[in-house]
Amino acid sequence: QIQLVESGGGTVQPGGSLRLSCAASTSRFAINVMGWYRQAPGKERELVAAHTSGGTTTYGDSVKGRFTISKEYGKYTVHLQMNSLKPEDTAVYYCVADDRDYRLDPDDYSGQGTQVTVSS
């Protein structure tokens, strides 16, 4: 069982920046991958970024070059630095983690979500 606690989020103007953080705890197995999915109203959940325990990072096409995921060494804590935000980045962002494989899936362990709104 993995528990996830998210922080950050809020409202920002287009072109601005925000930073999300997520801390995980596990009662059984080591966490292999952590990251973020997001879901906008009326849309499916989409991958934002993922970070494996081995250091491999993956990004969704729509955020490449603007968002950066990082992981604190020795901790189950990840951060998502979001720069050059656009209105289409508006969504609920979910921290997601998995202890079974190294691929981040939308139905893996998930936090409660944090709202990010990009609006002028």
CSV table of C-alpha atoms in Angstrom, one decimal:
chain,number,residue,atom,x,y,z
A,1,GLN,CA,0.0,0.0,0.0
A,2,ILE,CA,1.3,3.4,-1.0
A,3,GLN,CA,0.1,6.7,0.4
A,4,LEU,CA,0.7,10.0,-1.4
A,5,VAL,CA,0.5,13.5,-0.1
A,6,GLU,CA,0.6,16.4,-2.6
A,7,SER,CA,1.3,20.0,-2.1
A,8,GLY,CA,1.5,23.1,-4.3
A,9,GLY,CA,-0.9,24.1,-7.1
A,10,GLY,CA,-3.1,27.1,-7.3
A,11,THR,CA,-3.8,29.8,-9.9
A,12,VAL,CA,-1.2,31.5,-12.1
A,13,GLN,CA,-1.2,33.7,-15.1
A,14,PRO,CA,-0.2,32.4,-18.6
A,15,GLY,CA,3.6,32.3,-18.8
A,16,GLY,CA,4.0,31.9,-15.1
A,17,SER,CA,5.4,29.0,-13.0
A,18,LEU,CA,4.3,26.7,-10.3
A,19,ARG,CA,5.9,23.9,-8.4
A,20,LEU,CA,4.1,20.7,-7.2
A,21,SER,CA,5.5,18.3,-4.6
A,22,CYS,CA,4.5,14.8,-3.6
A,23,ALA,CA,5.7,12.7,-0.7
A,24,ALA,CA,5.0,9.0,-0.6
A,25,SER,CA,5.1,6.3,2.0
A,26,THR,CA,5.0,2.6,1.5
A,27,SER,CA,4.1,-0.2,3.9
A,28,ARG,CA,5.3,-3.1,1.8
A,29,PHE,CA,7.5,-2.9,-1.3
A,30,ALA,CA,9.9,-0.3,-2.6
A,31,ILE,CA,8.4,2.3,-4.9
A,32,ASN,CA,9.8,1.9,-8.4
A,33,VAL,CA,8.3,4.9,-10.2
A,34,MET,CA,6.6,8.2,-9.2
A,35,GLY,CA,5.2,11.0,-11.2
A,36,TRP,CA,2.1,13.0,-12.2
A,37,TYR,CA,-1.0,12.6,-14.2
A,38,ARG,CA,-3.5,15.3,-14.9
A,39,GLN,CA,-7.1,15.4,-15.8
A,40,ALA,CA,-9.0,18.4,-17.3
A,41,PRO,CA,-12.8,18.6,-17.3
A,42,GLY,CA,-14.3,16.3,-19.9
A,43,LYS,CA,-10.9,14.8,-20.8
A,44,GLU,CA,-9.1,11.6,-20.0
A,45,ARG,CA,-6.3,11.4,-17.5
A,46,GLU,CA,-2.9,12.0,-19.3
A,47,LEU,CA,0.7,11.5,-18.3
A,48,VAL,CA,2.6,14.6,-17.3
A,49,ALA,CA,5.9,13.2,-16.1
A,50,ALA,CA,7.4,10.2,-14.4
A,51,HIS,CA,10.6,9.4,-12.6
A,52,THR,CA,11.9,5.9,-12.0
A,53,SER,CA,14.0,4.9,-9.0
A,54,GLY,CA,16.8,4.4,-11.5
A,55,GLY,CA,16.7,8.0,-12.6
A,56,THR,CA,14.9,7.6,-15.9
A,57,THR,CA,12.4,10.5,-16.7
A,58,THR,CA,9.5,10.5,-19.1
A,59,TYR,CA,7.4,13.5,-20.1
A,60,GLY,CA,4.1,13.9,-21.9
A,61,ASP,CA,4.5,15.5,-25.3
A,62,SER,CA,2.5,18.6,-24.4
A,63,VAL,CA,4.8,19.5,-21.5
A,64,LYS,CA,8.3,18.6,-22.9
A,65,GLY,CA,10.7,21.5,-22.5
A,66,ARG,CA,8.4,23.3,-20.0
A,67,PHE,CA,8.1,21.0,-17.1
A,68,THR,CA,10.8,19.2,-15.1
A,69,ILE,CA,10.4,16.4,-12.7
A,70,SER,CA,13.0,15.7,-10.0
A,71,LYS,CA,13.3,13.3,-7.1
A,72,GLU,CA,15.0,13.9,-3.8
A,73,TYR,CA,17.8,11.5,-3.2
A,74,GLY,CA,17.0,8.7,-0.8
A,75,LYS,CA,13.4,9.9,-0.4
A,76,TYR,CA,10.1,9.0,-2.0
A,77,THR,CA,9.6,12.7,-2.8
A,78,VAL,CA,9.2,14.2,-6.2
A,79,HIS,CA,8.8,17.7,-7.4
A,80,LEU,CA,7.3,19.0,-10.7
A,81,GLN,CA,8.5,22.4,-11.8
A,82,MET,CA,6.1,23.9,-14.3
A,83,ASN,CA,7.3,26.8,-16.3
A,84,SER,CA,5.7,28.7,-19.2
A,85,LEU,CA,2.3,27.6,-18.2
A,86,LYS,CA,-0.5,27.8,-20.7
A,87,PRO,CA,-4.3,27.9,-20.1
A,88,GLU,CA,-4.5,24.3,-21.5
A,89,ASP,CA,-2.4,23.2,-18.6
A,90,THR,CA,-5.4,23.8,-16.4
A,91,ALA,CA,-6.3,20.5,-14.7
A,92,VAL,CA,-6.3,18.5,-11.5
A,93,TYR,CA,-2.8,17.1,-11.1
A,94,TYR,CA,-2.5,13.7,-9.4
A,95,CYS,CA,0.6,12.3,-7.9
A,96,VAL,CA,0.9,8.6,-8.9
A,97,ALA,CA,3.3,5.9,-7.8
A,98,ASP,CA,3.8,2.1,-8.4
A,99,ASP,CA,5.7,-0.7,-6.6
A,100,ARG,CA,5.0,-3.4,-9.2
A,101,ASP,CA,6.8,-2.2,-12.3
A,102,TYR,CA,8.6,0.8,-13.7
A,103,ARG,CA,5.8,2.1,-15.8
A,104,LEU,CA,3.5,4.8,-14.5
A,105,ASP,CA,-0.2,4.0,-15.2
A,106,PRO,CA,-3.2,6.1,-14.5
A,107,ASP,CA,-4.7,3.4,-12.3
A,108,ASP,CA,-1.6,3.1,-10.1
A,109,TYR,CA,-1.7,4.4,-6.5
A,110,SER,CA,-2.9,8.0,-6.6
A,111,GLY,CA,-3.1,11.0,-4.3
A,112,GLN,CA,-6.2,13.2,-3.9
A,113,GLY,CA,-5.2,15.6,-6.6
A,114,THR,CA,-4.3,19.3,-6.6
A,115,GLN,CA,-5.9,21.9,-8.8
A,116,VAL,CA,-3.7,24.0,-11.2
A,117,THR,CA,-5.5,26.9,-13.0
A,118,VAL,CA,-3.8,29.0,-15.6
A,119,SER,CA,-5.8,32.1,-16.3
A,120,SER,CA,-5.4,35.8,-16.9
